[in-house]
PDB file of C-alpha atoms in Angstrom:
ATOM      1  CA  UNK W  23       5.708 -10.392   0.072  1.00 93.00           C
ATOM      2  CA  UNK W  24       2.773 -11.578   2.054  1.00 95.00           C
ATOM      3  CA  UNK W  25       0.609  -8.153   2.950  1.00 96.00           C
ATOM      4  CA  UNK W  26      -1.026  -6.604   5.918  1.00 95.00           C
ATOM      5  CA  UNK W  27      -4.375  -4.566   5.906  1.00 96.00           C
ATOM      6  CA  UNK W  28      -6.917  -3.601   8.546  1.00 95.00           C
ATOM      7  CA  UNK W  29     -10.521  -3.689   8.160  1.00 95.00           C
ATOM      8  CA  UNK W  30     -13.875  -4.333  10.092  1.00 92.00           C
ATOM      9  CA  UNK W  31     -13.987  -7.556   8.600  1.00 93.00           C
ATOM     10  CA  UNK W  32     -13.459 -10.453   6.758  1.00 94.00           C
ATOM     11  CA  UNK W  33     -14.857 -10.078   3.429  1.00 95.00           C
ATOM     12  CA  UNK W  34     -11.207 -12.081   1.738  1.00 93.00           C
ATOM     13  CA  UNK W  35     -10.125  -9.650  -1.266  1.00 96.00           C
ATOM     14  CA  UNK W  36     -13.198  -7.559  -1.265  1.00 97.00           C
ATOM     15  CA  UNK W  37     -12.714  -6.712   2.575  1.00 96.00           C
ATOM     16  CA  UNK W  38     -12.332  -2.437   2.848  1.00 97.00           C
ATOM     17  CA  UNK W  39      -9.845  -1.152   3.926  1.00 97.00           C
ATOM     18  CA  UNK W  40     -10.328   0.106   8.028  1.00 94.00           C
ATOM     19  CA  UNK W  41      -9.042   4.064   8.211  1.00 90.00           C
ATOM     20  CA  UNK W  42      -7.039   3.154  11.462  1.00 85.00           C
ATOM     21  CA  UNK W  43      -5.251   0.418  11.297  1.00 86.00           C
ATOM     22  CA  UNK W  44      -4.612   0.469  15.644  1.00 83.00           C
ATOM     23  CA  UNK W  45      -8.449   0.127  16.494  1.00 84.00           C
ATOM     24  CA  UNK W  46      -9.590  -2.221  12.869  1.00 89.00           C
ATOM     25  CA  UNK W  47     -11.542  -5.346  14.098  1.00 91.00           C
ATOM     26  CA  UNK W  48      -9.238  -7.624  12.046  1.00 93.00           C
ATOM     27  CA  UNK W  49      -6.857  -7.978   9.745  1.00 93.00           C
ATOM     28  CA  UNK W  50      -6.899  -9.707   6.667  1.00 95.00           C
ATOM     29  CA  UNK W  51      -3.038 -11.186   5.931  1.00 95.00           C
ATOM     30  CA  UNK W  52      -2.564 -11.711   1.489  1.00 96.00           C
ATOM     31  CA  UNK W  53      -0.070 -13.296   0.398  1.00 95.00           C
ATOM     32  CA  UNK W  54       1.392 -11.937  -2.956  1.00 93.00           C
ATOM     33  CA  UNK W  55       2.412 -14.787  -4.646  1.00 92.00           C
ATOM     34  CA  UNK W  56      -0.601 -17.243  -4.075  1.00 93.00           C
ATOM     35  CA  UNK W  57      -3.041 -15.136  -3.530  1.00 90.00           C
ATOM     36  CA  UNK W  58      -3.787 -16.948  -0.132  1.00 94.00           C
ATOM     37  CA  UNK W  59      -5.852 -14.558   2.377  1.00 94.00           C
ATOM     38  CA  UNK W  60      -5.914 -15.167   6.704  1.00 92.00           C
ATOM     39  CA  UNK W  61      -7.821 -13.600   8.756  1.00 93.00           C
ATOM     40  CA  UNK W  62      -6.080 -12.365  12.593  1.00 90.00           C
ATOM     41  CA  UNK W  63      -8.627 -10.766  15.021  1.00 90.00           C
ATOM     42  CA  UNK W  64      -7.280  -7.620  16.945  1.00 86.00           C
ATOM     43  CA  UNK W  65      -6.102  -8.709  20.206  1.00 80.00           C
ATOM     44  CA  UNK W  66      -4.840  -5.502  20.703  1.00 70.00           C
ATOM     45  CA  UNK W  67      -8.334  -3.274  19.421  1.00 69.00           C
ATOM     46  CA  UNK W  68      -9.204  -1.690  23.245  1.00 57.00           C
ATOM     47  CA  UNK W  69      -5.055  -0.310  23.690  1.00 51.00           C
ATOM     48  CA  UNK W  70      -5.780   3.190  25.025  1.00 60.00           C
ATOM     49  CA  UNK W  71      -5.348   5.955  22.265  1.00 60.00           C
ATOM     50  CA  UNK W  72      -1.569   6.571  20.992  1.00 57.00           C
ATOM     51  CA  UNK W  73      -0.082   3.807  22.868  1.00 54.00           C
ATOM     52  CA  UNK W  74      -0.808   0.499  19.324  1.00 60.00           C
ATOM     53  CA  UNK W  75       0.580  -2.631  19.968  1.00 61.00           C
ATOM     54  CA  UNK W  76       0.295  -3.543  16.227  1.00 67.00           C
ATOM     55  CA  UNK W  77       3.199  -6.924  17.016  1.00 71.00           C
ATOM     56  CA  UNK W  78       1.057  -7.294  20.036  1.00 68.00           C
ATOM     57  CA  UNK W  79      -2.802  -6.586  17.533  1.00 70.00           C
ATOM     58  CA  UNK W  80      -0.960  -9.147  14.676  1.00 77.00           C
ATOM     59  CA  UNK W  81      -0.763 -11.630  17.082  1.00 71.00           C
ATOM     60  CA  UNK W  82       3.811 -12.272  15.494  1.00 77.00           C
ATOM     61  CA  UNK W  83       1.970 -13.205  12.017  1.00 80.00           C
ATOM     62  CA  UNK W  84       4.919 -13.381  10.233  1.00 86.00           C
ATOM     63  CA  UNK W  85       3.978 -10.425   7.357  1.00 90.00           C
ATOM     64  CA  UNK W  86       7.054  -7.873   5.120  1.00 94.00           C
ATOM     65  CA  UNK W  87       3.866  -4.716   4.783  1.00 95.00           C
ATOM     66  CA  UNK W  88       1.414  -3.437   6.354  1.00 94.00           C
ATOM     67  CA  UNK W  89      -1.049  -1.102   4.266  1.00 96.00           C
ATOM     68  CA  UNK W  90      -2.578   1.089   6.116  1.00 93.00           C
ATOM     69  CA  UNK W  91      -5.920   4.572   5.342  1.00 90.00           C
ATOM     70  CA  UNK W  92      -4.105   5.679   8.194  1.00 88.00           C
ATOM     71  CA  UNK W  93      -1.487   5.172  11.562  1.00 87.00           C
ATOM     72  CA  UNK W  94       0.217   7.000  14.437  1.00 83.00           C
ATOM     73  CA  UNK W  95       2.620   7.731  15.051  1.00 85.00           C
ATOM     74  CA  UNK W  96       4.031   5.016  17.575  1.00 82.00           C
ATOM     75  CA  UNK W  97       2.331   1.796  15.842  1.00 85.00           C
ATOM     76  CA  UNK W  98       4.406   3.430  12.733  1.00 90.00           C
ATOM     77  CA  UNK W  99       7.796   3.217  14.548  1.00 88.00           C
ATOM     78  CA  UNK W 100       6.646   0.336  16.392  1.00 86.00           C
ATOM     79  CA  UNK W 101       6.457  -2.191  12.554  1.00 89.00           C
ATOM     80  CA  UNK W 102       9.516  -0.434  11.163  1.00 91.00           C
ATOM     81  CA  UNK W 103      11.696  -1.300  13.694  1.00 89.00           C
ATOM     82  CA  UNK W 104      10.089  -4.628  13.534  1.00 88.00           C
ATOM     83  CA  UNK W 105      11.032  -4.577  10.228  1.00 91.00           C
ATOM     84  CA  UNK W 106       8.318  -4.679   8.693  1.00 92.00           C
ATOM     85  CA  UNK W 107       6.933  -1.313   6.018  1.00 94.00           C
ATOM     86  CA  UNK W 108       3.977   0.391   6.251  1.00 95.00           C
ATOM     87  CA  UNK W 109       2.552   2.070   2.867  1.00 95.00           C
ATOM     88  CA  UNK W 110      -0.775   4.194   2.413  1.00 94.00           C
ATOM     89  CA  UNK W 111      -4.179   2.734   1.097  1.00 95.00           C
ATOM     90  CA  UNK W 112      -4.187   3.501  -2.462  1.00 94.00           C
ATOM     91  CA  UNK W 113      -8.575   1.867  -3.451  1.00 96.00           C
ATOM     92  CA  UNK W 114     -10.823   1.188  -1.379  1.00 97.00           C
ATOM     93  CA  UNK W 115     -10.751  -2.848  -0.886  1.00 97.00           C
ATOM     94  CA  UNK W 116      -8.313  -5.028  -0.150  1.00 97.00           C
ATOM     95  CA  UNK W 117      -7.976  -6.502  -3.509  1.00 96.00           C
ATOM     96  CA  UNK W 118      -7.554  -4.055  -5.096  1.00 96.00           C
ATOM     97  CA  UNK W 119      -4.789  -2.315  -3.525  1.00 96.00           C
ATOM     98  CA  UNK W 120      -3.062  -5.899  -3.660  1.00 96.00           C
ATOM     99  CA  UNK W 121      -4.005  -5.383  -7.256  1.00 94.00           C
ATOM    100  CA  UNK W 122      -1.955  -1.900  -6.993  1.00 94.00           C
ATOM    101  CA  UNK W 123       0.809  -2.833  -4.627  1.00 92.00           C
ATOM    102  CA  UNK W 124       2.329  -5.014  -7.490  1.00 90.00           C
ATOM    103  CA  UNK W 125       2.119  -2.229 -10.199  1.00 90.00           C
ATOM    104  CA  UNK W 126       4.534  -0.475  -7.690  1.00 87.00           C
ATOM    105  CA  UNK W 127       1.943   2.808  -7.065  1.00 82.00           C
ATOM    106  CA  UNK W 128       1.812   2.300  -3.282  1.00 88.00           C
ATOM    107  CA  UNK W 129       3.970   5.598  -1.118  1.00 85.00           C
ATOM    108  CA  UNK W 130       6.139   4.266   1.861  1.00 91.00           C
ATOM    109  CA  UNK W 131       5.346   5.940   5.048  1.00 90.00           C
ATOM    110  CA  UNK W 132       7.686   6.748   7.184  1.00 83.00           C
ATOM    111  CA  UNK W 133       8.513   8.117  10.479  1.00 78.00           C
ATOM    112  CA  UNK W 134       7.962  11.133  11.980  1.00 64.00           C
ATOM    113  CA  UNK W 135       4.175  11.096  10.026  1.00 48.00           C
ATOM    114  CA  UNK W 136       0.815   9.339  10.773  1.00 48.00           C
ATOM    115  CA  UNK W 137      -1.301   9.303   8.181  1.00 50.00           C
ATOM    116  CA  UNK W 138      -4.798   9.634   6.398  1.00 51.00           C
ATOM    117  CA  UNK W 139      -7.142   9.346   9.483  1.00 47.00           C
ATOM    118  CA  UNK W 140      -8.689  12.218  10.534  1.00 47.00           C
ATOM    119  CA  UNK W 141      -9.247  12.846  14.780  1.00 42.00           C
ATOM    120  CA  UNK W 142      -8.923  16.276  13.981  1.00 43.00           C
ATOM    121  CA  UNK W 143      -5.908  17.348  15.769  1.00 40.00           C
ATOM    122  CA  UNK W 144      -1.966  18.200  14.533  1.00 41.00           C
ATOM    123  CA  UNK W 145      -0.856  15.846  12.781  1.00 44.00           C
ATOM    124  CA  UNK W 146      -4.360  13.752  11.733  1.00 42.00           C
ATOM    125  CA  UNK W 147      -3.643  11.392  14.365  1.00 42.00           C
TER     126      UNK W 147
END
């Protein structure tokens, strides 16, 4: 399975999961079968608030799921429509999250929720 994580810098499995999907500097994609990682520059990081295009941001990379600290409802819906599942990060680093994901400790985020990165209004977005 290929898991994608928003991060600020590529430190491999030691990368810290960034709190907001759409404005992350990069993404780390981890193949849970091999442990291989790929770094992707976020090509949509300078979007208008609420106008994140996750498929553009990920440059068409094949993946099965995204693990995030927070994500807006629009991006969540677009990912789900593309058959990409979205899960809440459970630990600070990519590697710790991969280990927890393998153990089945993750909760899937489903629309219309928006979670976790707090801008101080309504749905935490």
